[in-house]
Tab-separated table of C-alpha atoms in Angstrom:
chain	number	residue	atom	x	y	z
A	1013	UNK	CA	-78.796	-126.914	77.187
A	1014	UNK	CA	-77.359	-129.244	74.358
A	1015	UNK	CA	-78.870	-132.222	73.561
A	1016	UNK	CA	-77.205	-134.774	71.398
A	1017	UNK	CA	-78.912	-137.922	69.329
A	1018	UNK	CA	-77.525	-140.728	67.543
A	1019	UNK	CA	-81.025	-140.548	65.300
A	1020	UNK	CA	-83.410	-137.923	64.946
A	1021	UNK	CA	-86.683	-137.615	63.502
A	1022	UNK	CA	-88.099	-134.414	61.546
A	1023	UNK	CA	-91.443	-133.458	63.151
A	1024	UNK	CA	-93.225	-131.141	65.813
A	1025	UNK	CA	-93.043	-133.269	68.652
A	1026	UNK	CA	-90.051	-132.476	70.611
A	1027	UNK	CA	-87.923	-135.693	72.042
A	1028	UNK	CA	-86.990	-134.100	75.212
A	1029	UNK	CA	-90.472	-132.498	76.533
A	1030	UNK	CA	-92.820	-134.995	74.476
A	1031	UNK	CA	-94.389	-131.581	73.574
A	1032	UNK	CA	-94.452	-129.027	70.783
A	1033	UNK	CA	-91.301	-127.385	69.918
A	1034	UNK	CA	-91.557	-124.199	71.369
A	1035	UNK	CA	-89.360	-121.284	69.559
A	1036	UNK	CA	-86.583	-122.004	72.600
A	1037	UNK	CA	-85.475	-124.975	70.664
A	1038	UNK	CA	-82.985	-125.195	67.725
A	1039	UNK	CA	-81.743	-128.290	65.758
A	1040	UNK	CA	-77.759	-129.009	64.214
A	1041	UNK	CA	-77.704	-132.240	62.006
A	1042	UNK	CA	-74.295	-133.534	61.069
A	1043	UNK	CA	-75.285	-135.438	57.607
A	1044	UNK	CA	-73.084	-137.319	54.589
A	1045	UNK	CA	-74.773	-135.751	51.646
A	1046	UNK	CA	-72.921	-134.774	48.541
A	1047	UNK	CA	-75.887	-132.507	47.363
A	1048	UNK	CA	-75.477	-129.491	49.675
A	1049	UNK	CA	-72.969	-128.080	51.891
A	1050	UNK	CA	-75.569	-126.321	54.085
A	1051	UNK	CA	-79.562	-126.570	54.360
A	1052	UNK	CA	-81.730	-124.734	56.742
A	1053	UNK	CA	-85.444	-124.844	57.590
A	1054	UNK	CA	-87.980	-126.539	59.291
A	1055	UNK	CA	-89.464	-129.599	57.961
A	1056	UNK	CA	-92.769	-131.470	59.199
A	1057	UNK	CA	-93.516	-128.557	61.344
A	1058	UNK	CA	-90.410	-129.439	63.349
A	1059	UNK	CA	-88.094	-126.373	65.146
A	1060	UNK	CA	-85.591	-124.018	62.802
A	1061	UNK	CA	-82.807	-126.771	61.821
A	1062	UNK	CA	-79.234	-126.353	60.175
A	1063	UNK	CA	-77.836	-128.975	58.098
A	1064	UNK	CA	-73.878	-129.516	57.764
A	1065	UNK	CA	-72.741	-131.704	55.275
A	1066	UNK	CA	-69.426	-133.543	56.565
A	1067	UNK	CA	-68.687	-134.341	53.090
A	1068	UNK	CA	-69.148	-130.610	51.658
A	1069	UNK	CA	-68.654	-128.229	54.430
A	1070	UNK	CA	-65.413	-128.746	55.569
A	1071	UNK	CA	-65.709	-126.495	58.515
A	1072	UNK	CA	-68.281	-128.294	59.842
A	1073	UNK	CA	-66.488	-128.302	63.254
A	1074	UNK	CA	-66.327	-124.346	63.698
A	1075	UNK	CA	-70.191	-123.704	62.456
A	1076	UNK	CA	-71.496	-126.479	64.764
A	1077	UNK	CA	-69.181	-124.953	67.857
A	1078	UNK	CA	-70.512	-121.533	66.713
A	1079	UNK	CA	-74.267	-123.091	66.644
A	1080	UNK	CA	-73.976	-123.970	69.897
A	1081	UNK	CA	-72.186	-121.530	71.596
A	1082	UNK	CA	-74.524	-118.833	69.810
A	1083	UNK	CA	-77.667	-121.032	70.638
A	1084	UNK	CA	-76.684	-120.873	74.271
A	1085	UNK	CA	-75.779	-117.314	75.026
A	1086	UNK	CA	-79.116	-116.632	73.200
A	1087	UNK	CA	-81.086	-118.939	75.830
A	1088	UNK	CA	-81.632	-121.353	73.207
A	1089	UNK	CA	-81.848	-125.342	73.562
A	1090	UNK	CA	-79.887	-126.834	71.378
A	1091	UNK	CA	-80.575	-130.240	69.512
A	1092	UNK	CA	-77.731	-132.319	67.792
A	1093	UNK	CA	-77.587	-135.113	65.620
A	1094	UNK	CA	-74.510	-136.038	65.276
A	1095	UNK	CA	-72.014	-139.444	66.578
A	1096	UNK	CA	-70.119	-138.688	69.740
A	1097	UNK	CA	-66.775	-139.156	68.646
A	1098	UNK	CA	-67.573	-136.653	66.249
A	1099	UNK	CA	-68.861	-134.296	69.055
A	1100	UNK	CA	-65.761	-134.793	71.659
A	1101	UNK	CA	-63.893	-133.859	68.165
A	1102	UNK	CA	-65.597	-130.506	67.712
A	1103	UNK	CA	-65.704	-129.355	70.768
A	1104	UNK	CA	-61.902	-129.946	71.094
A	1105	UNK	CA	-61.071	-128.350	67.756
A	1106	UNK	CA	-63.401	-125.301	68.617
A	1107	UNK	CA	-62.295	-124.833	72.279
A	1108	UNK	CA	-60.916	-121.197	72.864
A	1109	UNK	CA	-63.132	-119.697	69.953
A	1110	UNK	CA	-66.168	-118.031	70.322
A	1111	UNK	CA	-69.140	-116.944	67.827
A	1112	UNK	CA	-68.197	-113.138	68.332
A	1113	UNK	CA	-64.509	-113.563	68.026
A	1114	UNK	CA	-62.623	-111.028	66.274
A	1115	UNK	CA	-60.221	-112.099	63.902
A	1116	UNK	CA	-61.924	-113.693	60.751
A	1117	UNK	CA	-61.110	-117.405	60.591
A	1118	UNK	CA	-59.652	-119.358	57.202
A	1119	UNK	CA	-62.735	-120.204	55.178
A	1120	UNK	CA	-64.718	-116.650	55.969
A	1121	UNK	CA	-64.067	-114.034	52.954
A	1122	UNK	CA	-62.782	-110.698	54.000
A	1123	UNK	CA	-65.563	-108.668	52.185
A	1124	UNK	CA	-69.046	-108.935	53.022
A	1125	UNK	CA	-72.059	-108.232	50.964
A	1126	UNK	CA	-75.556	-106.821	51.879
A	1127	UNK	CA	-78.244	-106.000	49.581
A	1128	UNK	CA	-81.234	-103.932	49.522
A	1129	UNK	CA	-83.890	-102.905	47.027
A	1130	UNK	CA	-82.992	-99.175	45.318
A	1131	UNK	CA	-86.284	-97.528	47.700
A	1132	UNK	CA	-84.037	-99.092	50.692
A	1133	UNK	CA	-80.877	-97.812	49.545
A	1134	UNK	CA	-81.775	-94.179	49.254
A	1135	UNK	CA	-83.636	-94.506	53.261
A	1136	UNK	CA	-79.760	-96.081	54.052
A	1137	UNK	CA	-77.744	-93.317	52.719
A	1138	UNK	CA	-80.084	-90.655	54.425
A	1139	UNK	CA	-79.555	-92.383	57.884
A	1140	UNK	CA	-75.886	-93.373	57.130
A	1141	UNK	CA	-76.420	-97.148	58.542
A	1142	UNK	CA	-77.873	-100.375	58.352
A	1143	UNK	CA	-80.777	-101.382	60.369
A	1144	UNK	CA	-82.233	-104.889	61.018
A	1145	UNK	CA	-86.013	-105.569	60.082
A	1146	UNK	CA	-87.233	-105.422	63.995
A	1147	UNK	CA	-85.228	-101.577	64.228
A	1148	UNK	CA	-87.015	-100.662	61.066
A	1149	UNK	CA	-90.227	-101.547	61.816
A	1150	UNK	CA	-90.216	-100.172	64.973
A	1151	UNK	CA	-89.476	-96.477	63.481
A	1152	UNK	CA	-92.449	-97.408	61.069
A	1153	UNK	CA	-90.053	-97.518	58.096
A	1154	UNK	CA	-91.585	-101.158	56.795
A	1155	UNK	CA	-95.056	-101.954	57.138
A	1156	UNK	CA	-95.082	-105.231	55.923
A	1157	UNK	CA	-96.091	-108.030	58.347
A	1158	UNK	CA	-93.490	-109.705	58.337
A	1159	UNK	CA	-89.811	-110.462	56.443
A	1160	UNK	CA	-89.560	-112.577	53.248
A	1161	UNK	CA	-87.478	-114.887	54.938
A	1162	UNK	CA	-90.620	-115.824	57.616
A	1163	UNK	CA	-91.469	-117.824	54.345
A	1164	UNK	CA	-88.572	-119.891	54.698
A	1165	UNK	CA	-89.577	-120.908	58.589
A	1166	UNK	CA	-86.672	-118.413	59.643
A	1167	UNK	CA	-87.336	-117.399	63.497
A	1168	UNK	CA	-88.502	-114.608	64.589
A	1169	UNK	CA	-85.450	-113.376	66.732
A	1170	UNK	CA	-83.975	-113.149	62.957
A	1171	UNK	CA	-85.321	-109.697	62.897
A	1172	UNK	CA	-82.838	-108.291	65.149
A	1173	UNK	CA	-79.912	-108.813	62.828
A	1174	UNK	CA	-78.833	-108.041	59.545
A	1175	UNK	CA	-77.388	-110.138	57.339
A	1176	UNK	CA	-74.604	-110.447	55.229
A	1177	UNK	CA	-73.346	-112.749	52.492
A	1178	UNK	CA	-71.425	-113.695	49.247
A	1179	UNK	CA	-72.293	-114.494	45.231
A	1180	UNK	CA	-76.194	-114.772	44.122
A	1181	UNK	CA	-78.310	-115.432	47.572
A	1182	UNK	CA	-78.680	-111.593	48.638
A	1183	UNK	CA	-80.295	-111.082	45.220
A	1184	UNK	CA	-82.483	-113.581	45.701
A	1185	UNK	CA	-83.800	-112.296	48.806
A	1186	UNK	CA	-84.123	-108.470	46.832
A	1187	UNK	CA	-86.115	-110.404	43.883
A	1188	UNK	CA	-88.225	-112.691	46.248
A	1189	UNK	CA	-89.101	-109.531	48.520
A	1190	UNK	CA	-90.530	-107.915	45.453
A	1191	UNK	CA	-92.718	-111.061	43.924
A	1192	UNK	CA	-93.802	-111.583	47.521
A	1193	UNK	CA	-93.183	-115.355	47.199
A	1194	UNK	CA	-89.355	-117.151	47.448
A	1195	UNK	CA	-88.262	-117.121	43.888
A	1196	UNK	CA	-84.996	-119.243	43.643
A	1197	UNK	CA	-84.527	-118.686	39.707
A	1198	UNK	CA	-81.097	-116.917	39.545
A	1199	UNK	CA	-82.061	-116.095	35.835
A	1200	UNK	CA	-85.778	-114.690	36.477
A	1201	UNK	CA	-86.206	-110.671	36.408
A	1202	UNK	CA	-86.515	-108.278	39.036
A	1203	UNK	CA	-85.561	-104.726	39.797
A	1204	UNK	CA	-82.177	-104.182	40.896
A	1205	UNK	CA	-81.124	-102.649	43.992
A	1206	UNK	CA	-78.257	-101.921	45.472
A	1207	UNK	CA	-75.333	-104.006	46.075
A	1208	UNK	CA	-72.849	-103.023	48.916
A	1209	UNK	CA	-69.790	-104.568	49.770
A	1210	UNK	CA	-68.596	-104.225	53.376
A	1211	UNK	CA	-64.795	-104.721	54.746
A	1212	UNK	CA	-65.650	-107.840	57.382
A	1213	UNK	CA	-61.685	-107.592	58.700
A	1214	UNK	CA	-62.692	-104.586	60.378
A	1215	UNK	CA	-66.309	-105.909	60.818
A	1216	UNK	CA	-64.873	-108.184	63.359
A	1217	UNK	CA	-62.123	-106.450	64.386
A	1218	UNK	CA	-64.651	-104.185	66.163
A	1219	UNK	CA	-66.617	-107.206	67.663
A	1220	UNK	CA	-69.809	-106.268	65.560
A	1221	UNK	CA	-69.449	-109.954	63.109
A	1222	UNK	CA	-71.663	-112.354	64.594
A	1223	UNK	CA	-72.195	-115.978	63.472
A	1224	UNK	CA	-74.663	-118.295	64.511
A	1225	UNK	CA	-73.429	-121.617	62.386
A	1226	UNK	CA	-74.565	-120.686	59.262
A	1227	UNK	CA	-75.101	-116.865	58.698
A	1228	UNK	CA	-72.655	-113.869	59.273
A	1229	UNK	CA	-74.370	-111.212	60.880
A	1230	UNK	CA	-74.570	-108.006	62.980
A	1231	UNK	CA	-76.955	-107.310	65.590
A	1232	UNK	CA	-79.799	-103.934	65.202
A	1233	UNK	CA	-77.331	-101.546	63.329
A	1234	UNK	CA	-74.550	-101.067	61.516
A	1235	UNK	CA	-72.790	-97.361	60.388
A	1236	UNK	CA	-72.113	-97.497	57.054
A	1237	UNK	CA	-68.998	-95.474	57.851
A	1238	UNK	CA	-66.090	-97.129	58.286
A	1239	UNK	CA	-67.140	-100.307	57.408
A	1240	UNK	CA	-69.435	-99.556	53.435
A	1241	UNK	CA	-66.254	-99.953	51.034
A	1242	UNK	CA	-68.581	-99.706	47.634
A	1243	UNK	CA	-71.750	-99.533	46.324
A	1244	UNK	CA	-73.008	-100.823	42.799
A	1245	UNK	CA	-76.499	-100.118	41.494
A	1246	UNK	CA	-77.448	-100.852	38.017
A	1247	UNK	CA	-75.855	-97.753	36.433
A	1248	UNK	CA	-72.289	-97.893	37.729
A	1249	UNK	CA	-71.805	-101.942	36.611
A	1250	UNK	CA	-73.039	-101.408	33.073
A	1251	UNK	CA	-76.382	-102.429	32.613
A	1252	UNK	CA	-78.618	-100.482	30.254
A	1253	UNK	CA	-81.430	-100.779	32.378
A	1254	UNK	CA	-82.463	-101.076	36.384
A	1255	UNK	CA	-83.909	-104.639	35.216
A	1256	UNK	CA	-81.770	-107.595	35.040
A	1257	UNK	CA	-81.709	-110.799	36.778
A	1258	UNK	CA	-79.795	-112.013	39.883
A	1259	UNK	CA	-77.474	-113.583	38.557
A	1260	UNK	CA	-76.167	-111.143	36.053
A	1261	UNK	CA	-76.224	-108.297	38.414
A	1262	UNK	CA	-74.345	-110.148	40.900
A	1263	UNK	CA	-71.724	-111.106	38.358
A	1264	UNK	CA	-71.124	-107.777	37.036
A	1265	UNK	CA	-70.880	-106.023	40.128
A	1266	UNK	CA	-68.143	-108.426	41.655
A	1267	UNK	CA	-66.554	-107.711	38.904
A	1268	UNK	CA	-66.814	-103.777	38.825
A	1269	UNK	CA	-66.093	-104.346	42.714
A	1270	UNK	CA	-62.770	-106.261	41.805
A	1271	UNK	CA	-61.610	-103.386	39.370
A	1272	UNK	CA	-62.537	-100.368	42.374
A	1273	UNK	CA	-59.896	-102.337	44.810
A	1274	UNK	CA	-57.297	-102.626	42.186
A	1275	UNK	CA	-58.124	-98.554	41.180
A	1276	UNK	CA	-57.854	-97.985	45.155
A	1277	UNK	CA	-54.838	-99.873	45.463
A	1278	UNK	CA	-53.221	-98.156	42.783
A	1279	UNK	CA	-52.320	-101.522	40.735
């Protein structure tokens, strides 16, 4: 069920029930800040909540139709705050699309990237796929409790996917998986990994993108053939070293990435 509010307030008690939040419940808030173009978390001991700047995130209208519509095939209740002219106007300019659809849409890049720690990376090549944290624990591959990105109030059914991104964040999740804390400092040290760069055209193509309003992701596996297009680890971007920070590893290995797909495309 979708629930919309004209005002909202951040805490455990849930406005519908007059009870705890229970993990059924998810929260969309349309805001006007110029400070972020997405936030997620859970504040006050409130439910997992996504927050879409109107002023930054200009496809605002397609994440919060994907929030919902992924929310509700999930069996999720879904919590907006958000005017209702502003509602009537998403749910026009979303009708006939769907969270699983499979054509990428305008502001979604056409590669994808995933990474891993270097220990991870060798276990990936030997089973020739991507696994999400719930398929890997279950074969006894991981023994820690629970994901880094519990931490960060993610929820639980999180651990069925894996996720996929852009620029400096997957590093961050490598480096704050090793310090066993969230570490946001893009120019801290950690051990690289590996880097790997998927082709999301053909991601979706094959219905396997799935996006629930703010992350791209795939559900329990995903063959790294034909989808892996390149993999960069410390040695094949240039660094003298397996340490370097986030951010520099990130740079150079868009880069390096940039120069394969002009080698591959013979310019």
């Amino acid at each position: 069920m979708v629930y919309r509010f004209d005002s909202f307030t951040e805490n455990k008690i849930n406005p519908i029930t007059g009870c705890e939040y229970d993990s059924s419940w998810q929260v969309l808030m349309l805001t006007e800040s110029d400070q972020y173009k997405m936030l997620v978390g859970s504040k006050n001991g409130g439910p997992y909540s996504i927050k879409l700047s109107r002023v930054q995130c200009k496809e605002w209208m397609f994440r919060a139709g994907d929030f919902i519509d992924f929310s509700e095939k999930n069996g999720k209740n879904v919590i907006l705050l958000m005017p209702e002219t502003d509602y009537l106007t998403m749910q026009s300019v979303y009708a006939g699309h769907s969270f699983q659809e499979n054509s990428l849409r305008w502001y979604e890049p056409s590669v994808l990237i995933h990474s891993t720690c270097m220990e991870n990376w060798i276990s990936i090549q030997k089973d020739g796929m991507l696994k999400s944290w719930n398929r890997l624990h279950a074969e006894g591959k991981i023994s820690e409790e629970a994901p880094i990105g519990s931490k960060l109030g993610d929820p639980v059914d999180f651990r069925n996917y894996i996720m996929f991104g852009s620029g400096i964040p997957g590093e961050i999740v490598v480096q704050s998986k090793q310090k066993g804390k969230i570490v946001m400092d893009a120019d801290a040290e950690y051990l690289t990994g590996a880097r790997l760069y998927f082709d999301a055209e053909k991601m979706a193509r094959d219905g396997l993108l799935i996006r629930d309003g703010c992350h791209i992701k795939v559900k329990d596996i995903l063959p790294l053939k034909p989808y892996l297009l390149w993999a960069a680890t410390w040695d094949q971007v240039g660094l003298e070293s397996q340490t370097s920070t986030p951010r520099i590893f990130s740079e150079k290995a868009d880069q390096m990435f940039q120069v394969y797909r002009h080698e591959e495309a013979g310019l």
